[in-house]
Structure formats: structure tokens, C-alpha cells
PDB file of C-alpha atoms in Angstrom:
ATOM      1  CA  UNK D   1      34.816   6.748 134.632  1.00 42.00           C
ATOM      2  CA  UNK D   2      32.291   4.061 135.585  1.00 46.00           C
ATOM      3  CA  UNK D   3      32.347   1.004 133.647  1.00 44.00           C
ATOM      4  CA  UNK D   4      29.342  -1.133 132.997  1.00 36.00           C
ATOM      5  CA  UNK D   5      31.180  -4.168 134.404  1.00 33.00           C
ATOM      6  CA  UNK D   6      32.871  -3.017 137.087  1.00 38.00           C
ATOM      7  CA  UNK D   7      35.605  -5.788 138.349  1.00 37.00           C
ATOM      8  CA  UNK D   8      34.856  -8.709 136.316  1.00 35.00           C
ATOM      9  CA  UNK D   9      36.659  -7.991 133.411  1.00 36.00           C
ATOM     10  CA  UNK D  10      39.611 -11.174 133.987  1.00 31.00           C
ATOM     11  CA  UNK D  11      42.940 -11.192 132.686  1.00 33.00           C
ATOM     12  CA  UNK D  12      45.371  -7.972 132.165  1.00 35.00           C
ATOM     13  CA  UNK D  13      43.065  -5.782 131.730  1.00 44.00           C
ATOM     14  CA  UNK D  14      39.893  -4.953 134.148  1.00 79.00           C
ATOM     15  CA  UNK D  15      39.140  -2.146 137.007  1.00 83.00           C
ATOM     16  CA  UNK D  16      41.565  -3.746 139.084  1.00 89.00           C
ATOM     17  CA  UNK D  17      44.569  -3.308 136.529  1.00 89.00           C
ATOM     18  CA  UNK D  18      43.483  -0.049 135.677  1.00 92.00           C
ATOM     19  CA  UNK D  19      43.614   1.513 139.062  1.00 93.00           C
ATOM     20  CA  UNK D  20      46.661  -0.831 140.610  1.00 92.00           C
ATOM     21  CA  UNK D  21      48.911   2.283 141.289  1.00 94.00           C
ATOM     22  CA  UNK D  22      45.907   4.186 142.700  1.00 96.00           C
ATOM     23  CA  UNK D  23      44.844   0.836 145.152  1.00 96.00           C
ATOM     24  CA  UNK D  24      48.716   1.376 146.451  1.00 96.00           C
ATOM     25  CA  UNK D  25      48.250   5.180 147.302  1.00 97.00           C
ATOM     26  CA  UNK D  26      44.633   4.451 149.113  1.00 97.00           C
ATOM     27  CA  UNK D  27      46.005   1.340 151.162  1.00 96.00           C
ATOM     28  CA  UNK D  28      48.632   3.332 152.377  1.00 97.00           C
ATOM     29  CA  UNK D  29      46.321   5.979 153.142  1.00 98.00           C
ATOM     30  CA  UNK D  30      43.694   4.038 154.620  1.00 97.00           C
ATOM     31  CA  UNK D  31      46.717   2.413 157.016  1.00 97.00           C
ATOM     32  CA  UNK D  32      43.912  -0.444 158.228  1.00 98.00           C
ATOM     33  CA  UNK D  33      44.976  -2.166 161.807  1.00 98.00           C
ATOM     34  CA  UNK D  34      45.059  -5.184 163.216  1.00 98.00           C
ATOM     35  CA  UNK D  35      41.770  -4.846 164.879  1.00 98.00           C
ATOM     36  CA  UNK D  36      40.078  -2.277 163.024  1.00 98.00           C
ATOM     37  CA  UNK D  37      36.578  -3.274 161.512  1.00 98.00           C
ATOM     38  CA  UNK D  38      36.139  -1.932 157.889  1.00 98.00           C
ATOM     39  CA  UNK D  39      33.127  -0.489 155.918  1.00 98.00           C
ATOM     40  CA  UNK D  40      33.967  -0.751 152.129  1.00 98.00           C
ATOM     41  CA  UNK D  41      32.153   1.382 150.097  1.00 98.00           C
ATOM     42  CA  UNK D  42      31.258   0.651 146.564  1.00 96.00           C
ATOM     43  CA  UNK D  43      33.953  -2.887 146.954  1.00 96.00           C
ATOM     44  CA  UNK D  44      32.948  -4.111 143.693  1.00 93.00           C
ATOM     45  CA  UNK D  45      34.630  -7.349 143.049  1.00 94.00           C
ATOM     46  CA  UNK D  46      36.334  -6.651 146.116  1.00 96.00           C
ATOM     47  CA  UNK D  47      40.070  -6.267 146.033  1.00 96.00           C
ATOM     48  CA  UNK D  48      40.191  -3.311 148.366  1.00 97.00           C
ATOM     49  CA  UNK D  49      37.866  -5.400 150.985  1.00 98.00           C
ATOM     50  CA  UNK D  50      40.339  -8.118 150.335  1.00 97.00           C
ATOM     51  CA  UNK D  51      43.146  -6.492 151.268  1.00 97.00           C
ATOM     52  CA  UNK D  52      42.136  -4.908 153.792  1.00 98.00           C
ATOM     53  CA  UNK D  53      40.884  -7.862 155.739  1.00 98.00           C
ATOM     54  CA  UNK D  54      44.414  -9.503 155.290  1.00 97.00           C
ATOM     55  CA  UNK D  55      45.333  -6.797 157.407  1.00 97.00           C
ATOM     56  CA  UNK D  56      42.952  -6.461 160.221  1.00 98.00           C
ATOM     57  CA  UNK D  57      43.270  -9.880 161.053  1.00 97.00           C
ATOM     58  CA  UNK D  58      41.604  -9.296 164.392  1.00 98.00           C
ATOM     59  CA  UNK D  59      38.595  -7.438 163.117  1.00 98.00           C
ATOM     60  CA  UNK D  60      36.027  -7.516 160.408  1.00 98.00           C
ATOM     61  CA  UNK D  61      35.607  -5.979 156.632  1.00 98.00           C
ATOM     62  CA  UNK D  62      32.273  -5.400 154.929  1.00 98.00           C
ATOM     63  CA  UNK D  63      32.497  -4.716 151.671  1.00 98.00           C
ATOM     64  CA  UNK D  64      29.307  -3.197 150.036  1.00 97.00           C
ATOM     65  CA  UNK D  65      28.335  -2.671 146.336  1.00 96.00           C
ATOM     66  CA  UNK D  66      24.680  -2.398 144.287  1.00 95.00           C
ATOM     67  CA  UNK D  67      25.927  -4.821 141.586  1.00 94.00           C
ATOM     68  CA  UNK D  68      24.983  -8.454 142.704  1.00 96.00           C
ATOM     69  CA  UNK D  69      27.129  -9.756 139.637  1.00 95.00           C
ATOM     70  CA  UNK D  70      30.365  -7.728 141.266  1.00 94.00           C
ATOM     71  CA  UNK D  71      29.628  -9.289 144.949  1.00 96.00           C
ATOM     72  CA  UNK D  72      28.999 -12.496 143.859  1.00 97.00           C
ATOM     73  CA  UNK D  73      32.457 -12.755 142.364  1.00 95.00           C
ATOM     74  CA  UNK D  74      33.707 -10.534 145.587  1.00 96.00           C
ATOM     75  CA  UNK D  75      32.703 -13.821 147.264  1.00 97.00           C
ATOM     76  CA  UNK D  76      33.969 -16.105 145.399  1.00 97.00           C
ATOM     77  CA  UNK D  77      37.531 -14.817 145.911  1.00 96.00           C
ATOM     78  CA  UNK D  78      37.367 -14.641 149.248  1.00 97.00           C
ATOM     79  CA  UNK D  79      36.416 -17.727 149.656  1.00 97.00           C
ATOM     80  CA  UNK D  80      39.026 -18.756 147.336  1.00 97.00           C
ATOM     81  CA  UNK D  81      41.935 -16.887 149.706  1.00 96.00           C
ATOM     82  CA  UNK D  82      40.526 -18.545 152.778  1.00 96.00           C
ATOM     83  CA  UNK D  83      39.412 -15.228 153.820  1.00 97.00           C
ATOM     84  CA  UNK D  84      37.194 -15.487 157.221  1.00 96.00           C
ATOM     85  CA  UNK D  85      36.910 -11.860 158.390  1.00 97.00           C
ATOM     86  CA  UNK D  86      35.643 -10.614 155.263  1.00 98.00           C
ATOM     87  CA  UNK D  87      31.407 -10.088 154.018  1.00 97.00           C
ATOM     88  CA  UNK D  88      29.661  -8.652 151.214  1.00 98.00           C
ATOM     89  CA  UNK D  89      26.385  -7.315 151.141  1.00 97.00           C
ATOM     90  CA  UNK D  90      24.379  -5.549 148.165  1.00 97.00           C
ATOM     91  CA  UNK D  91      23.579  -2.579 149.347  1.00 95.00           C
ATOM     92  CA  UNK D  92      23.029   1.609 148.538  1.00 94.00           C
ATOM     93  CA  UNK D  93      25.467   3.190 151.253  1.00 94.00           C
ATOM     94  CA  UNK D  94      22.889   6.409 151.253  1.00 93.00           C
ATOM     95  CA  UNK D  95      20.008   4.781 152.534  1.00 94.00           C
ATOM     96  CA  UNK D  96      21.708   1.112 153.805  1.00 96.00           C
ATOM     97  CA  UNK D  97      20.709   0.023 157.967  1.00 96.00           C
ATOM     98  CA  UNK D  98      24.337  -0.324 158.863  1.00 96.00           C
ATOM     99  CA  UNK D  99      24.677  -1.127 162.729  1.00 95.00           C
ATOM    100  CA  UNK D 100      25.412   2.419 164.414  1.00 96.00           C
ATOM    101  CA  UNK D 101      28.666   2.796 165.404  1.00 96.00           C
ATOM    102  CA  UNK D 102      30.128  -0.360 164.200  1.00 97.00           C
ATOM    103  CA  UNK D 103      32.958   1.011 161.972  1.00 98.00           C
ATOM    104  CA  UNK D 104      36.655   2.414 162.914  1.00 98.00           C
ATOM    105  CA  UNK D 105      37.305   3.137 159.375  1.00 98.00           C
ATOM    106  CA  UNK D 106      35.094   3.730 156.214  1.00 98.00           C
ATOM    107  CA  UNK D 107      37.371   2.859 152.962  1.00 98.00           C
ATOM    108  CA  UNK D 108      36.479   3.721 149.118  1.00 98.00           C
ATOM    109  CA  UNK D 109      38.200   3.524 146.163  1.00 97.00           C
ATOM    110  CA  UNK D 110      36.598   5.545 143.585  1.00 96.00           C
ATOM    111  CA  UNK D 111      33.326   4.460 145.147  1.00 95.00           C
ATOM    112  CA  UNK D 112      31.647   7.439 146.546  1.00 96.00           C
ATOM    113  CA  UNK D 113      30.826   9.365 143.217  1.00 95.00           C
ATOM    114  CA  UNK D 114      27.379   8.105 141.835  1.00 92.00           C
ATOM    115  CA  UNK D 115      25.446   9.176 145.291  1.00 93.00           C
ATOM    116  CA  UNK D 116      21.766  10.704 144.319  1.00 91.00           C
ATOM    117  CA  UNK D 117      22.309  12.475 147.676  1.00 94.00           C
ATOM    118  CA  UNK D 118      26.228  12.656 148.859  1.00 96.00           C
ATOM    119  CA  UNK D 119      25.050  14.644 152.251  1.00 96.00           C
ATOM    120  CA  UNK D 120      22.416  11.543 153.103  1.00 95.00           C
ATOM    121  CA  UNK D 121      25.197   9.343 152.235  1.00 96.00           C
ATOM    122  CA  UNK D 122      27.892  10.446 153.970  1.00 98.00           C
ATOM    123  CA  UNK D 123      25.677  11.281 156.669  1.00 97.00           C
ATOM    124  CA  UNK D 124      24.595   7.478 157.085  1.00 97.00           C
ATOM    125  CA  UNK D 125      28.529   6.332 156.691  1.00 97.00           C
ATOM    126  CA  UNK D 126      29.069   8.733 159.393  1.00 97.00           C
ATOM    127  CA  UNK D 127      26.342   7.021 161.789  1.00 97.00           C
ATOM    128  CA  UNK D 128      27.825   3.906 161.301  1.00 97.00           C
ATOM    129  CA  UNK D 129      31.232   4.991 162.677  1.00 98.00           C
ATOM    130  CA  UNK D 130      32.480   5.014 165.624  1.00 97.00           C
ATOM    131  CA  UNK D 131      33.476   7.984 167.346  1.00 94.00           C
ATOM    132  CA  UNK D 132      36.351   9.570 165.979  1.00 92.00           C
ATOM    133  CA  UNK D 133      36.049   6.838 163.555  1.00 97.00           C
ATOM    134  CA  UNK D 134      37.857   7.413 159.920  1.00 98.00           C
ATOM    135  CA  UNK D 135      36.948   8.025 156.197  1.00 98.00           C
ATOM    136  CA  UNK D 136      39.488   7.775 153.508  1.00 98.00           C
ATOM    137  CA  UNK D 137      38.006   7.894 149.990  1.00 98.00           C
ATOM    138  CA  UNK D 138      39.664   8.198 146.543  1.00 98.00           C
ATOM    139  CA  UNK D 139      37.595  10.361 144.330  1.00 98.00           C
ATOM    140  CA  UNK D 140      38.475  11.972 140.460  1.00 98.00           C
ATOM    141  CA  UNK D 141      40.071  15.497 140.209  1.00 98.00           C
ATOM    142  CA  UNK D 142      38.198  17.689 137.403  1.00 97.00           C
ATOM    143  CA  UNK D 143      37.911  16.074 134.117  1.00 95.00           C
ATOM    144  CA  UNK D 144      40.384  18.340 132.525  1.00 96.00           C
ATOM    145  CA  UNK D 145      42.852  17.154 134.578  1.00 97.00           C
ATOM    146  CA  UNK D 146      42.387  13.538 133.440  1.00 97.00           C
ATOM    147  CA  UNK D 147      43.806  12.997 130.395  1.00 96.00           C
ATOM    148  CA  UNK D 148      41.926   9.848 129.521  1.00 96.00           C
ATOM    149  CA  UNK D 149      38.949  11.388 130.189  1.00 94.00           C
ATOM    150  CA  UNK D 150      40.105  14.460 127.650  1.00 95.00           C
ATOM    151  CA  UNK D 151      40.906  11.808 124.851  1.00 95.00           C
ATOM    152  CA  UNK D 152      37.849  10.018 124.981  1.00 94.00           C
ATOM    153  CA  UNK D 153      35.562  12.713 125.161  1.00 92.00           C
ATOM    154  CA  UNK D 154      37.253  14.547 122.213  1.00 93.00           C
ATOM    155  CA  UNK D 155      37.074  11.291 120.186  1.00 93.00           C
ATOM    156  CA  UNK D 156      33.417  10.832 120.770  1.00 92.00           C
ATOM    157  CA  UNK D 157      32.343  14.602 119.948  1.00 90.00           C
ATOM    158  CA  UNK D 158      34.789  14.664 117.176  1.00 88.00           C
ATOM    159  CA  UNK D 159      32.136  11.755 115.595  1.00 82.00           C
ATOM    160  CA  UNK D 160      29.146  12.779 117.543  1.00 72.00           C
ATOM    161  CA  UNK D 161      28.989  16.271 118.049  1.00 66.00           C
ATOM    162  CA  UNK D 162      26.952  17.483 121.266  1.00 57.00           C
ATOM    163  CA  UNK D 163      25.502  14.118 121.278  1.00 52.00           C
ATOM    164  CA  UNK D 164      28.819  12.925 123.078  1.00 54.00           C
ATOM    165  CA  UNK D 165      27.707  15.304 126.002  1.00 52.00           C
ATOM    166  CA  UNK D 166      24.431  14.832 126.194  1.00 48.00           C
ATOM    167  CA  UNK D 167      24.374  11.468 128.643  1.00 53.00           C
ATOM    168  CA  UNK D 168      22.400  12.221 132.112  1.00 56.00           C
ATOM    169  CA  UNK D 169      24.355   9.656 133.892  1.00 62.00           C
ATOM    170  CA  UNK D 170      26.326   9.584 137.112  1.00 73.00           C
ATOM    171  CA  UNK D 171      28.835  12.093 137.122  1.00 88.00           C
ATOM    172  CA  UNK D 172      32.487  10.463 138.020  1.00 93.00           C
ATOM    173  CA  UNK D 173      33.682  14.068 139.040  1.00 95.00           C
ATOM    174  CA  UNK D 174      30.596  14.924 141.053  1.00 95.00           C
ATOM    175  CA  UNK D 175      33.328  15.257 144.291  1.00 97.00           C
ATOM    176  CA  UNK D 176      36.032  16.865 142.621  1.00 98.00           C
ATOM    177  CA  UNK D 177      35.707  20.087 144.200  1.00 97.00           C
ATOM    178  CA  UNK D 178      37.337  20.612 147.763  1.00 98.00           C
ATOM    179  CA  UNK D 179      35.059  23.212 148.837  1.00 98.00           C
ATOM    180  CA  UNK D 180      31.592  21.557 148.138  1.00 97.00           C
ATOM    181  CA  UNK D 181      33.289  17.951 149.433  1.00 98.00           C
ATOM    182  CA  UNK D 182      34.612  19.571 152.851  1.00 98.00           C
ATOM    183  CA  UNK D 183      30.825  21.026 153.384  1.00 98.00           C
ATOM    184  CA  UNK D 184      29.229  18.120 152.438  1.00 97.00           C
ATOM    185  CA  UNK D 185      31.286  16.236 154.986  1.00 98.00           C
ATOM    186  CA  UNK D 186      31.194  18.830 157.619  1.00 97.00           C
ATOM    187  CA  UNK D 187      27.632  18.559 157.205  1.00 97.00           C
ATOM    188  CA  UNK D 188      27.058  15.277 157.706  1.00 96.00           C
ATOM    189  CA  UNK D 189      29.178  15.456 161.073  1.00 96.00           C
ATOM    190  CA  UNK D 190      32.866  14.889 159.805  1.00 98.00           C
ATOM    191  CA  UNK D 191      35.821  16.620 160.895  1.00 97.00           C
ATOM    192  CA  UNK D 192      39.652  17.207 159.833  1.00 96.00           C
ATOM    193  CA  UNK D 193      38.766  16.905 155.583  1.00 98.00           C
ATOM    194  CA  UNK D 194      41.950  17.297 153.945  1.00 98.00           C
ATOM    195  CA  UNK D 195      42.741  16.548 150.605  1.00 98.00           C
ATOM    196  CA  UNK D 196      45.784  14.861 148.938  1.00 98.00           C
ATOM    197  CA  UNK D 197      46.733  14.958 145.196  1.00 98.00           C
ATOM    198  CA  UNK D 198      47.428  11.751 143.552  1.00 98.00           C
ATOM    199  CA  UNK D 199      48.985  11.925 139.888  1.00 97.00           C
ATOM    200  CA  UNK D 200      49.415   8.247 139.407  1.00 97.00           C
ATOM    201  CA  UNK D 201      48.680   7.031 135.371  1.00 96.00           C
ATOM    202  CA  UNK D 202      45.492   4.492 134.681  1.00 96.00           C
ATOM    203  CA  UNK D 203      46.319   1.958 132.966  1.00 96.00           C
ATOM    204  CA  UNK D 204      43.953   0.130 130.112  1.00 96.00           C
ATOM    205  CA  UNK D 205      45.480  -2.812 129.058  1.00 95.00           C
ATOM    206  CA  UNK D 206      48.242  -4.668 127.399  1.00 95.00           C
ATOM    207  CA  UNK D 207      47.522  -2.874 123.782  1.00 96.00           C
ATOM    208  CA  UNK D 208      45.015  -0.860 121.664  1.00 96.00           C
ATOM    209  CA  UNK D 209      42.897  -3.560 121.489  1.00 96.00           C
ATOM    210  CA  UNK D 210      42.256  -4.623 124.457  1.00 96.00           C
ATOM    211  CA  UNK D 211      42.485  -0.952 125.817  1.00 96.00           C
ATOM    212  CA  UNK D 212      39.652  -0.304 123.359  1.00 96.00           C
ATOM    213  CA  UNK D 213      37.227  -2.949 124.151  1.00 95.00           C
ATOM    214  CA  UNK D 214      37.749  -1.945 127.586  1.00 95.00           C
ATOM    215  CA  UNK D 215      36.940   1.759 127.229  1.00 95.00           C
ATOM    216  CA  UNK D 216      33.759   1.092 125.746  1.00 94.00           C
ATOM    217  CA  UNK D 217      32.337  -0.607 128.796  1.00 91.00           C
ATOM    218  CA  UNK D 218      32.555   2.921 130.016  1.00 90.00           C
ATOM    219  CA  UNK D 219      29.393   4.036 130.724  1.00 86.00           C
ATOM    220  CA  UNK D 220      29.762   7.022 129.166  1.00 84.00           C
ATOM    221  CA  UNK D 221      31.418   5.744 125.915  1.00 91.00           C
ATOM    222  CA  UNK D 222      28.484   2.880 125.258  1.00 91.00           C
ATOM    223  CA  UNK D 223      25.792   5.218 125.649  1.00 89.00           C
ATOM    224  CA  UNK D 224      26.983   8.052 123.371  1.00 89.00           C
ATOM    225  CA  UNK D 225      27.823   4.713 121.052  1.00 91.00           C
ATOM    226  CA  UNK D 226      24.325   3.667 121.435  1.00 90.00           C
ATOM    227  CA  UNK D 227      23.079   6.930 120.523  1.00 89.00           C
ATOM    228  CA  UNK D 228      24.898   7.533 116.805  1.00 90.00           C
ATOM    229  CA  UNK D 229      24.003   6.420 113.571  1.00 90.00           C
ATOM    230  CA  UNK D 230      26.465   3.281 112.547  1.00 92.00           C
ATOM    231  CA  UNK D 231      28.050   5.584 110.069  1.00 92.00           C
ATOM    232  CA  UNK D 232      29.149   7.868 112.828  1.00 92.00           C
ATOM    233  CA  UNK D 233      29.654   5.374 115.749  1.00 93.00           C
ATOM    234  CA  UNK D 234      32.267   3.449 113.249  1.00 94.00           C
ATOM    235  CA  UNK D 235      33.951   6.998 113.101  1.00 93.00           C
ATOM    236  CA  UNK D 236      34.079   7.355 116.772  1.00 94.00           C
ATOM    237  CA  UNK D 237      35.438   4.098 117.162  1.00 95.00           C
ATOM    238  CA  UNK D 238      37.849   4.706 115.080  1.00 95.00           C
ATOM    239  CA  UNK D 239      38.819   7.867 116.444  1.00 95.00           C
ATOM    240  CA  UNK D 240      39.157   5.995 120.162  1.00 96.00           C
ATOM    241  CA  UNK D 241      40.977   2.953 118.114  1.00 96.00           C
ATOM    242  CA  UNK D 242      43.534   6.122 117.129  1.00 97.00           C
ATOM    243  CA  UNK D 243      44.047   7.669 120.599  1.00 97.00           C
ATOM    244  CA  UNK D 244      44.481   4.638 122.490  1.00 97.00           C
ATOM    245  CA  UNK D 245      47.191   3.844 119.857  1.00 97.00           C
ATOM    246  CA  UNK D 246      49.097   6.906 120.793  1.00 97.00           C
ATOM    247  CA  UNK D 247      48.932   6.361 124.476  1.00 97.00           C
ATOM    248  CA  UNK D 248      50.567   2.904 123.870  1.00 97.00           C
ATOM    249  CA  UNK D 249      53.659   2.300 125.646  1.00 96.00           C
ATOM    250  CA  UNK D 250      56.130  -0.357 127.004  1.00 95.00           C
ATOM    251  CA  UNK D 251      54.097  -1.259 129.818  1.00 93.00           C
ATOM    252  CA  UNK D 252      50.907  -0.818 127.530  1.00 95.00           C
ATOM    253  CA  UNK D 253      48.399   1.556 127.498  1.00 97.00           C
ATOM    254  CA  UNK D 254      48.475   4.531 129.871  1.00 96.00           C
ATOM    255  CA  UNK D 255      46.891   7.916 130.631  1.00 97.00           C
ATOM    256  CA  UNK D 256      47.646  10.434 133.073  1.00 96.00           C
ATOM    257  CA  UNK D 257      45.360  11.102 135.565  1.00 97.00           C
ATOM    258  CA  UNK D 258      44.734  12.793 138.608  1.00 98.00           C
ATOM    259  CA  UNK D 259      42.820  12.090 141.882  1.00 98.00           C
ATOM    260  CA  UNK D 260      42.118  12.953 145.338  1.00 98.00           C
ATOM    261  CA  UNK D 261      42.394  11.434 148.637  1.00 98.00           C
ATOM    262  CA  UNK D 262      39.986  12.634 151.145  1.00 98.00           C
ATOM    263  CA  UNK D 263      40.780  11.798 154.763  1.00 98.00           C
ATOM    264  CA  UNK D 264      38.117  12.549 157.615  1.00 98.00           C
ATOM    265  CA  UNK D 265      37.357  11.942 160.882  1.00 97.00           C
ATOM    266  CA  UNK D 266      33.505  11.565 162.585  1.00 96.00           C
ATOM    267  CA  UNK D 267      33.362  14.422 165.042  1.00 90.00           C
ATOM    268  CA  UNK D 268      33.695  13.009 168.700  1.00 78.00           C
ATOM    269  CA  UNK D 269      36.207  11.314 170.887  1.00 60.00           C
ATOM    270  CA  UNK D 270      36.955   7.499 171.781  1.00 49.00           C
TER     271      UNK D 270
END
């Protein structure tokens, strides 16, 4: 789910707390070395960049996002860690100048979603790899497989009706489906897609309350919100203020979710 303030949210709660368990399945994944130079798709406030320029101490990281307000915090923390090898640009990874064949490894973390055109896209990351270069991107499985996703759409239509569907906006499951992602990919020159479940929980923050003013940043939440009478937004509220009360546990609130990692190669050799 995209949320209209990406990273910046401080504290316990924010993107960054949400996904933690998720960030440790894609670093692993991504397995960034010592010299590799790093394209970071969709950064955000740039954790992922972060960490992965701790790592490849000998190379480089860009980190790329559209949101100014994301990179210009992304920035600041680098700064902050004494990060050198490490750069942010704002930028649209479809139709972004990257220097050809710059990259070993592309990296995104739920970043790769809201493409207008996914085979332009991907066919531009590809460009910018080197040969045999890598792509490892976390992306949702199908909504009904994400139980937060479940909840909060049932507690908006139970209030809205078919207003709670009717939002045109980016789609965060747009690349849940293995078949259309491995042609899209082949397609734009890639090789080797495979596909990795991850069933790790998201988590939204310490209680209900913070959990709820942090679920309706969500993009799709606010603008089904904006669209009700009060009468019946106060009723969907309430129904999320409900949910997210159920879903509260010991180490706060938490919904099950699942995801896939998507590991590729560009077609050609070293």
C-alpha cells in the first residue's frame, strides 16, 4: 500500500518500521559486495540505499525516488552516518538517463509497483546494468493474500460501499502475478526470473492509535476518506479504529502479509 508520506513518518511507527522484517529478507537477497555499485529504485527516505552502501564500501549506491521531500531527508541521513559512497537523485526510473552500464545490481524494496509502463521501466533499469548485472525487487503478492490489505478494504466498503473501490490510483499489486512479471522482464532483456515467497507480518505501530493515523496516509484509505460524506467517513473510521484494535498484539500492531522476491539477471556475460 503506498502511503502519501512515504519514509518520513519519525518515531515507532513509519514505512521503515512497517516493513523492518521485509528490509531483512531483501538485504539478504540482494547480498550487495564490497565493490558492487547499486541502483536503488524508489529509495524513499533511503534506508535500503543506506544499507547497502555500508556494505559496498568500495563502490557506489544511487538511490532514486520522485518525492523531493523523501530524498531530501534520504540526504540528510546520510550525511548524518558519514556516508560517502552514497547519492540521491529525484528521478522516474522509466524514463531516467542513467549512465549505460553503470550498475552490478538494481535493488527495490516495494519500489517497482506504480510504473505507467513496467516494460519501459524495466527496460531502462536493464540498460543501465552491466552485463549479467542483477535485479532483486520486493513486490506485493495478490491482495487477498494480504491480510491488512483485506481489513482495510472491508472497513472502508463496509462505510462506503463501491465508493471504497472506485480510486484510479497506482495499483500496489500491479506485479503480483509471476507470469506477466517474468514476460515483462524477459522482455525488457532479463534472464533467470525466479520468484521467492516471503510471509513476513507488517507492522503499524506501537497501538491502535498510532496504527490508525498511520493507515490513513495510505493512499488508498485518504482518498476513499476524501470521497464520503462526514457521516459515513466517521463510520469508516471507526470501523478501521475497530480492526486495527483486533490486530493489536504484544509487539503492537501486526498483519500478515505476503510478498515476493524477484531475482533477475540482464542477459549477457561479464
Amino acid at each position: 500500500m503506498r502511503h502519501a508520506t512515504g519514509d518520513l513518518t519519525p518515531g515507532t511507527g513509519g514505512y521503515d518500521a512497517e516493513l523492518r522484517r521485509h528490509n531483512e529478507v531483501l538485504r539478504r537477497a540482494a547480498g550487495v559486495r564490497f565493490r558492487d555499485h547499486v541502483l536503488d529504485i524508489g529509495c524513499g527516505a533511503g534506508q535500503t540505499t543506506r544499507e547497502a552502501a555500508r556494505t559496498a564500501r568500495a563502490g557506489s549506491v544511487l538511490g532514486i525516488d520522485v518525492s523531493a521531500p523523501a530524498l531530501e531527508r534520504a540526504r540528510g541521513l546520510a550525511r548524518a552516518e558519514g556516508l560517502r559512497n552514497v547519492a540521491f537523485e529525484q528521478a522516474d526510473a522509466q524514463v531516467h538517463r542513467f549512465p549505460p552500464e553503470r550498475f552490478d545490481l538494481a535493488i527495490s524494496r516495494f519500489g517497482t509497483m506504480f510504473f505507467d509502463d513496467p516494460a519501459a521501466a524495466f527496460a531502462n533499469v536493464g540498460r543501465a546494468l552491466r552485463p549479467a548485472g542483477r535485479l532483486v525487487m520486493m513486490v506485493w503478492r495478490a491482495p487477498e493474500l494480504n491480510a491488512w490489505d483485506v481489513t482495510i478494504r472491508r472497513c472502508l466498503e463496509a462505510a462506503a460501499g463501491k465508493a471504497a473501490g472506485a480510486s484510479g490510483g497506482p495499483d500496489p499489486f500491479s506485479l503480483a502475478d509471476p507470469a506477466a512479471v517474468r514476460e515483462i522482464l524477459r522482455g525488457a532483456g532479463f534472464v533467470d526470473v525466479a520468484f521467492t515467497d516471503v510471509h513476513e507480518p507488517v507492522y503499524y505501530g506501537p497501538d491502535a492509535a498510532a496504527a490508525l493515523d498511520w493507515v490513513r496516509g495510505f493512499t488508498c484509505t485518504s482518498e476513499t476518506l476524501g470521497r464520503l460524506d462526514p457521516a459515513a467517513a466517521a463510520r469508516a473510521v471507526e470501523n478501521l479504529r475497530g480492526a486495527l484494535a483486533e490486530h493489536l498484539t504484544d509487539e503492537g500492531v501486526r498483519f500478515d502479509s505476503r510478498a515476493w522476491i524477484v531475482t533477475a539477471h540482464r542477459a549477457g556475460t561479464v
